[in-house]
CSV table of N, CA and C in Angstrom, one decimal:
chain,number,residue,atom,x,y,z
A,134,MET,N,24.0,39.5,59.9
A,134,MET,CA,23.1,40.5,60.3
A,134,MET,C,23.4,41.8,59.6
A,135,SER,N,22.3,42.5,59.3
A,135,SER,CA,22.6,43.8,58.5
A,135,SER,C,22.9,44.9,59.5
A,136,ARG,N,23.5,45.9,59.0
A,136,ARG,CA,24.0,47.1,59.8
A,136,ARG,C,22.8,48.1,60.0
A,137,VAL,N,22.7,48.6,61.2
A,137,VAL,CA,21.6,49.6,61.4
A,137,VAL,C,22.3,51.0,61.7
A,138,LYS,N,22.0,52.0,60.9
A,138,LYS,CA,22.5,53.3,61.1
A,138,LYS,C,21.5,54.1,61.9
A,139,ARG,N,21.9,54.7,63.1
A,139,ARG,CA,20.9,55.2,64.0
A,139,ARG,C,20.7,56.7,63.9
A,140,GLY,N,21.2,57.3,62.9
A,140,GLY,CA,21.1,58.8,62.8
A,140,GLY,C,19.7,59.3,63.0
A,141,VAL,N,18.8,58.8,62.2
A,141,VAL,CA,17.4,59.3,62.2
A,141,VAL,C,16.8,59.1,63.5
A,142,ALA,N,16.9,57.9,64.1
A,142,ALA,CA,16.3,57.6,65.4
A,142,ALA,C,16.8,58.4,66.5
A,143,ALA,N,18.2,58.6,66.5
A,143,ALA,CA,18.8,59.3,67.6
A,143,ALA,C,18.4,60.8,67.5
A,144,ARG,N,18.3,61.3,66.3
A,144,ARG,CA,17.9,62.7,66.1
A,144,ARG,C,16.4,62.9,66.6
A,145,LYS,N,15.6,61.9,66.3
A,145,LYS,CA,14.2,62.0,66.7
A,145,LYS,C,14.1,62.0,68.2
A,146,LYS,N,14.9,61.1,68.8
A,146,LYS,CA,14.8,61.0,70.3
A,146,LYS,C,15.3,62.3,70.9
A,147,ARG,N,16.4,62.9,70.4
A,147,ARG,CA,16.9,64.1,71.0
A,147,ARG,C,15.9,65.3,70.8
A,148,ARG,N,15.3,65.3,69.6
A,148,ARG,CA,14.3,66.4,69.3
A,148,ARG,C,13.1,66.3,70.3
A,149,ALA,N,12.7,65.0,70.6
A,149,ALA,CA,11.6,64.8,71.5
A,149,ALA,C,12.0,65.3,73.0
A,150,VAL,N,13.2,65.0,73.4
A,150,VAL,CA,13.6,65.5,74.7
A,150,VAL,C,13.7,67.0,74.8
A,151,LEU,N,14.2,67.6,73.7
A,151,LEU,CA,14.3,69.1,73.7
A,151,LEU,C,12.9,69.7,73.6
A,152,ALA,N,12.0,69.0,73.0
A,152,ALA,CA,10.6,69.6,72.9
A,152,ALA,C,9.9,69.5,74.3
A,153,ARG,N,10.2,68.5,75.0
A,153,ARG,CA,9.6,68.4,76.4
A,153,ARG,C,10.3,69.4,77.4
A,154,ALA,N,11.5,69.8,77.0
A,154,ALA,CA,12.2,70.7,77.9
A,154,ALA,C,12.0,72.2,77.6
A,155,LYS,N,11.0,72.5,76.7
A,155,LYS,CA,10.7,73.8,76.4
A,155,LYS,C,10.3,74.6,77.6
A,156,GLY,N,10.9,75.8,77.7
A,156,GLY,CA,10.5,76.7,78.8
A,156,GLY,C,11.5,76.6,80.0
A,157,TYR,N,12.4,75.6,80.0
A,157,TYR,CA,13.4,75.5,81.1
A,157,TYR,C,14.4,76.6,80.9
A,158,ARG,N,15.0,77.0,82.1
A,158,ARG,CA,16.0,78.1,82.1
A,158,ARG,C,17.4,77.6,81.6
A,159,GLY,N,18.1,78.6,81.0
A,159,GLY,CA,19.5,78.4,80.7
A,159,GLY,C,19.7,77.3,79.6
A,160,ASP,N,20.7,76.5,79.8
A,160,ASP,CA,21.0,75.4,78.9
A,160,ASP,C,20.0,74.2,79.0
A,161,ARG,N,19.2,74.3,80.0
A,161,ARG,CA,18.3,73.1,80.2
A,161,ARG,C,17.2,73.0,79.1
A,162,HIS,N,17.0,74.0,78.3
A,162,HIS,CA,16.1,73.9,77.2
A,162,HIS,C,16.8,73.7,75.8
A,163,SER,N,18.1,73.9,75.8
A,163,SER,CA,18.7,73.8,74.5
A,163,SER,C,19.8,72.8,74.4
A,164,SER,N,20.4,72.4,75.5
A,164,SER,CA,21.5,71.4,75.5
A,164,SER,C,20.8,70.1,75.8
A,165,TYR,N,21.1,69.1,74.9
A,165,TYR,CA,20.4,67.8,75.1
A,165,TYR,C,20.8,67.2,76.4
A,166,LYS,N,22.1,67.2,76.8
A,166,LYS,CA,22.5,66.6,78.0
A,166,LYS,C,21.8,67.2,79.2
A,167,ARG,N,21.8,68.5,79.3
A,167,ARG,CA,21.2,69.2,80.4
A,167,ARG,C,19.7,69.0,80.4
A,168,ALA,N,19.1,69.0,79.2
A,168,ALA,CA,17.7,68.8,79.2
A,168,ALA,C,17.3,67.4,79.6
A,169,LYS,N,18.1,66.4,79.3
A,169,LYS,CA,17.8,65.1,79.7
A,169,LYS,C,17.9,64.9,81.2
A,170,GLU,N,18.9,65.5,81.8
A,170,GLU,CA,19.1,65.5,83.2
A,170,GLU,C,17.9,66.2,83.9
A,171,GLN,N,17.5,67.3,83.4
A,171,GLN,CA,16.4,68.0,84.1
A,171,GLN,C,15.1,67.3,83.9
A,172,LEU,N,14.9,66.6,82.8
A,172,LEU,CA,13.7,65.9,82.6
A,172,LEU,C,13.6,64.7,83.6
A,173,LEU,N,14.7,64.1,83.9
A,173,LEU,CA,14.7,63.0,84.9
A,173,LEU,C,14.3,63.6,86.2
A,174,LYS,N,14.8,64.7,86.6
A,174,LYS,CA,14.4,65.4,87.9
A,174,LYS,C,12.9,65.8,87.8
A,175,SER,N,12.5,66.4,86.7
A,175,SER,CA,11.1,66.9,86.6
A,175,SER,C,10.1,65.7,86.7
A,176,ASP,N,10.4,64.6,86.0
A,176,ASP,CA,9.5,63.5,86.1
A,176,ASP,C,9.4,62.9,87.5
A,177,SER,N,10.5,62.9,88.2
A,177,SER,CA,10.5,62.4,89.6
A,177,SER,C,9.7,63.3,90.5
A,178,TYR,N,9.8,64.6,90.3
A,178,TYR,CA,9.1,65.6,91.0
A,178,TYR,C,7.6,65.5,90.7
A,179,ALA,N,7.2,65.3,89.4
A,179,ALA,CA,5.8,65.2,89.0
A,179,ALA,C,5.2,63.9,89.6
A,180,TYR,N,6.0,62.8,89.6
A,180,TYR,CA,5.5,61.6,90.2
A,180,TYR,C,5.2,61.8,91.7
A,181,ARG,N,6.2,62.3,92.4
A,181,ARG,CA,6.1,62.5,93.8
A,181,ARG,C,4.9,63.5,94.2
A,182,ASP,N,4.8,64.6,93.4
A,182,ASP,CA,3.8,65.6,93.8
A,182,ASP,C,2.4,65.2,93.4
A,183,ARG,N,2.2,64.2,92.5
A,183,ARG,CA,0.9,63.7,92.2
A,183,ARG,C,0.4,63.1,93.5
A,184,ARG,N,1.2,62.4,94.2
A,184,ARG,CA,0.8,61.8,95.5
A,184,ARG,C,0.7,62.9,96.6
A,185,ASN,N,1.6,63.8,96.6
A,185,ASN,CA,1.5,64.9,97.7
A,185,ASN,C,0.3,65.7,97.5
A,186,ARG,N,-0.2,65.9,96.3
A,186,ARG,CA,-1.4,66.7,96.1
A,186,ARG,C,-2.6,66.1,96.8
A,187,LYS,N,-2.7,64.8,96.8
A,187,LYS,CA,-3.8,64.2,97.5
A,187,LYS,C,-3.7,64.4,99.0
A,188,ARG,N,-2.5,64.4,99.6
A,188,ARG,CA,-2.3,64.7,101.0
A,188,ARG,C,-2.6,66.2,101.3
A,189,ASP,N,-2.2,67.1,100.4
A,189,ASP,CA,-2.4,68.5,100.6
A,189,ASP,C,-3.9,68.8,100.6
A,190,PHE,N,-4.6,68.3,99.7
A,190,PHE,CA,-6.1,68.5,99.6
A,190,PHE,C,-6.8,68.0,100.8
A,191,ARG,N,-6.4,66.8,101.3
A,191,ARG,CA,-7.0,66.2,102.5
A,191,ARG,C,-6.8,67.1,103.7
A,192,ARG,N,-5.6,67.7,103.8
A,192,ARG,CA,-5.3,68.6,104.9
A,192,ARG,C,-6.1,69.9,104.8
A,193,LEU,N,-6.3,70.4,103.6
A,193,LEU,CA,-7.1,71.6,103.4
A,193,LEU,C,-8.5,71.3,103.8
A,194,TRP,N,-9.1,70.2,103.4
A,194,TRP,CA,-10.5,69.8,103.7
A,194,TRP,C,-10.7,69.7,105.2
A,195,ILE,N,-9.7,69.1,105.9
A,195,ILE,CA,-9.8,68.9,107.3
A,195,ILE,C,-9.8,70.2,108.0
A,196,THR,N,-8.9,71.1,107.6
A,196,THR,CA,-8.8,72.5,108.2
A,196,THR,C,-10.1,73.2,108.0
A,197,ARG,N,-10.7,73.1,106.8
A,197,ARG,CA,-12.0,73.8,106.6
A,197,ARG,C,-13.1,73.3,107.4
A,198,ILE,N,-13.2,71.9,107.5
A,198,ILE,CA,-14.2,71.3,108.3
A,198,ILE,C,-14.0,71.6,109.8
A,199,ASN,N,-12.8,71.6,110.3
A,199,ASN,CA,-12.5,72.0,111.7
A,199,ASN,C,-13.0,73.4,112.0
A,200,ALA,N,-12.7,74.3,111.1
A,200,ALA,CA,-13.0,75.7,111.3
A,200,ALA,C,-14.6,75.9,111.4
A,201,ALA,N,-15.3,75.2,110.5
A,201,ALA,CA,-16.7,75.3,110.5
A,201,ALA,C,-17.3,74.6,111.7
A,202,ALA,N,-16.7,73.5,112.1
A,202,ALA,CA,-17.2,72.7,113.3
A,202,ALA,C,-17.0,73.5,114.6
A,203,ARG,N,-15.9,74.2,114.7
A,203,ARG,CA,-15.6,75.1,115.8
A,203,ARG,C,-16.6,76.2,115.9
A,204,ARG,N,-17.1,76.7,114.8
A,204,ARG,CA,-18.1,77.8,114.8
A,204,ARG,C,-19.4,77.2,115.5
A,205,GLU,N,-19.6,75.9,115.3
A,205,GLU,CA,-20.8,75.3,115.9
A,205,GLU,C,-20.5,74.7,117.3
A,206,GLY,N,-19.3,75.0,117.8
A,206,GLY,CA,-19.0,74.5,119.2
A,206,GLY,C,-18.5,73.1,119.3
A,207,LEU,N,-18.0,72.5,118.2
A,207,LEU,CA,-17.5,71.2,118.2
A,207,LEU,C,-16.0,71.2,117.7
A,208,THR,N,-15.3,70.2,118.1
A,208,THR,CA,-14.0,70.0,117.5
A,208,THR,C,-14.1,69.2,116.2
A,209,TYR,N,-13.1,69.1,115.4
A,209,TYR,CA,-13.1,68.3,114.2
A,209,TYR,C,-13.4,66.8,114.6
A,210,GLY,N,-12.7,66.3,115.6
A,210,GLY,CA,-12.8,64.9,116.0
A,210,GLY,C,-14.2,64.6,116.5
A,211,GLN,N,-14.8,65.5,117.3
A,211,GLN,CA,-16.1,65.3,117.8
A,211,GLN,C,-17.1,65.3,116.7
A,212,PHE,N,-16.9,66.3,115.8
A,212,PHE,CA,-17.9,66.4,114.6
A,212,PHE,C,-17.8,65.1,113.8
A,213,MET,N,-16.6,64.6,113.4
A,213,MET,CA,-16.5,63.4,112.6
A,213,MET,C,-17.0,62.2,113.3
A,214,HIS,N,-16.8,62.1,114.6
A,214,HIS,CA,-17.3,61.0,115.4
A,214,HIS,C,-18.8,61.0,115.4
A,215,GLY,N,-19.4,62.2,115.6
A,215,GLY,CA,-20.8,62.3,115.6
A,215,GLY,C,-21.4,62.0,114.3
A,216,MET,N,-20.8,62.4,113.2
A,216,MET,CA,-21.2,62.1,111.8
A,216,MET,C,-21.3,60.5,111.6
A,217,ARG,N,-20.2,59.9,112.1
A,217,ARG,CA,-20.2,58.4,112.0
A,217,ARG,C,-21.3,57.8,112.7
A,218,LEU,N,-21.5,58.2,114.0
A,218,LEU,CA,-22.6,57.6,114.8
A,218,LEU,C,-24.0,57.9,114.2
A,219,ALA,N,-24.1,59.1,113.6
A,219,ALA,CA,-25.4,59.5,113.0
A,219,ALA,C,-25.6,58.8,111.6
A,220,GLU,N,-24.6,58.0,111.2
A,220,GLU,CA,-24.6,57.3,109.9
A,220,GLU,C,-24.8,58.2,108.7
A,221,ILE,N,-24.1,59.4,108.8
A,221,ILE,CA,-24.1,60.3,107.7
A,221,ILE,C,-22.7,60.1,107.0
A,222,GLU,N,-22.8,59.5,105.8
A,222,GLU,CA,-21.5,59.1,105.1
A,222,GLU,C,-21.2,60.1,104.0
A,223,LEU,N,-20.6,61.2,104.4
A,223,LEU,CA,-20.1,62.2,103.4
A,223,LEU,C,-18.6,62.2,103.5
A,224,ASP,N,-17.9,62.3,102.4
A,224,ASP,CA,-16.4,62.4,102.5
A,224,ASP,C,-16.0,63.8,102.8
A,225,ARG,N,-14.7,63.9,103.2
A,225,ARG,CA,-14.2,65.2,103.6
A,225,ARG,C,-14.3,66.3,102.6
A,226,LYS,N,-14.1,65.9,101.3
A,226,LYS,CA,-14.2,66.9,100.2
A,226,LYS,C,-15.6,67.5,100.1
A,227,VAL,N,-16.6,66.7,100.2
A,227,VAL,CA,-18.0,67.2,100.2
A,227,VAL,C,-18.3,68.0,101.4
A,228,LEU,N,-17.9,67.6,102.6
A,228,LEU,CA,-18.2,68.3,103.8
A,228,LEU,C,-17.5,69.7,103.8
A,229,ALA,N,-16.2,69.7,103.3
A,229,ALA,CA,-15.5,71.0,103.2
A,229,ALA,C,-16.2,71.9,102.3
A,230,ASP,N,-16.7,71.4,101.2
A,230,ASP,CA,-17.4,72.3,100.2
A,230,ASP,C,-18.7,72.8,100.8
A,231,ILE,N,-19.4,72.0,101.5
A,231,ILE,CA,-20.6,72.4,102.2
A,231,ILE,C,-20.3,73.5,103.3
A,232,ALA,N,-19.2,73.2,104.0
A,232,ALA,CA,-18.8,74.2,105.1
A,232,ALA,C,-18.6,75.6,104.5
A,233,VAL,N,-18.0,75.6,103.3
A,233,VAL,CA,-17.6,76.9,102.7
A,233,VAL,C,-18.8,77.6,102.0
A,234,ARG,N,-19.6,76.8,101.3
A,234,ARG,CA,-20.6,77.3,100.4
A,234,ARG,C,-22.0,77.4,101.1
A,235,ASP,N,-22.3,76.5,102.1
A,235,ASP,CA,-23.6,76.5,102.6
A,235,ASP,C,-23.6,76.3,104.1
A,236,PRO,N,-23.3,77.3,104.9
A,236,PRO,CA,-23.1,77.2,106.3
A,236,PRO,C,-24.4,76.7,107.1
A,237,GLU,N,-25.5,77.0,106.5
A,237,GLU,CA,-26.8,76.5,107.2
A,237,GLU,C,-26.9,75.0,107.1
A,238,THR,N,-26.6,74.4,106.0
A,238,THR,CA,-26.6,72.9,105.9
A,238,THR,C,-25.6,72.3,106.8
A,239,PHE,N,-24.4,72.9,106.9
A,239,PHE,CA,-23.4,72.4,107.8
A,239,PHE,C,-23.8,72.5,109.2
A,240,ARG,N,-24.6,73.6,109.5
A,240,ARG,CA,-25.1,73.7,110.9
A,240,ARG,C,-26.0,72.5,111.2
A,241,ARG,N,-26.9,72.2,110.3
A,241,ARG,CA,-27.8,71.0,110.5
A,241,ARG,C,-27.0,69.7,110.7
A,242,PHE,N,-25.9,69.6,109.9
A,242,PHE,CA,-25.1,68.4,110.1
A,242,PHE,C,-24.4,68.4,111.5
A,243,ALA,N,-24.0,69.5,111.9
A,243,ALA,CA,-23.4,69.6,113.2
A,243,ALA,C,-24.4,69.3,114.3
A,244,GLU,N,-25.6,69.7,114.2
A,244,GLU,CA,-26.6,69.4,115.2
A,244,GLU,C,-26.9,67.9,115.2
A,245,ARG,N,-27.0,67.3,114.0
A,245,ARG,CA,-27.2,65.8,114.0
A,245,ARG,C,-26.0,65.1,114.6
A,246,ALA,N,-24.8,65.6,114.4
A,246,ALA,CA,-23.6,64.9,114.9
A,246,ALA,C,-23.6,65.1,116.4
A,247,ARG,N,-23.9,66.3,116.9
A,247,ARG,CA,-23.9,66.5,118.4
A,247,ARG,C,-25.0,65.6,119.0
A,248,GLU,N,-26.2,65.5,118.5
A,248,GLU,CA,-27.2,64.6,119.0
A,248,GLU,C,-26.8,63.2,119.1
A,249,ALA,N,-26.2,62.7,118.0
A,249,ALA,CA,-25.8,61.3,117.9
A,249,ALA,C,-24.6,61.0,118.9
A,250,ALA,N,-23.7,62.0,119.1
A,250,ALA,CA,-22.6,61.7,120.0
A,250,ALA,C,-23.1,61.8,121.5
A,251,ALA,N,-24.2,62.6,121.7
A,251,ALA,CA,-24.7,62.7,123.1
A,251,ALA,C,-25.5,61.4,123.4
A,252,ALA,N,-26.1,60.8,122.4
A,252,ALA,CA,-27.0,59.7,122.7
A,252,ALA,C,-26.3,58.4,123.0
């Protein structure tokens, strides 16, 4: 079997790691070892926070819907229950957007939800 000299490939790999570590503080952007360690951490944080972002946005939407529902005299739970009974199928993202941008439309949804829950 022929011999393989790894100089070019190793240099290419290290250059790629240091390029990804641009902007990091201290040795983390210039020392290969420190940059590699930080990239392992950074990648795990990025993976974790891509999932956490979905949770955070759902919490934000629920908070906005709850605030708008309480202006109409309903709790979040009562409002969502009424929406389900009224067979209005809008997700929380859209409802939160309507609550912020178009209070009059949200008021009509709240009325429909209240009527459906009462019936």
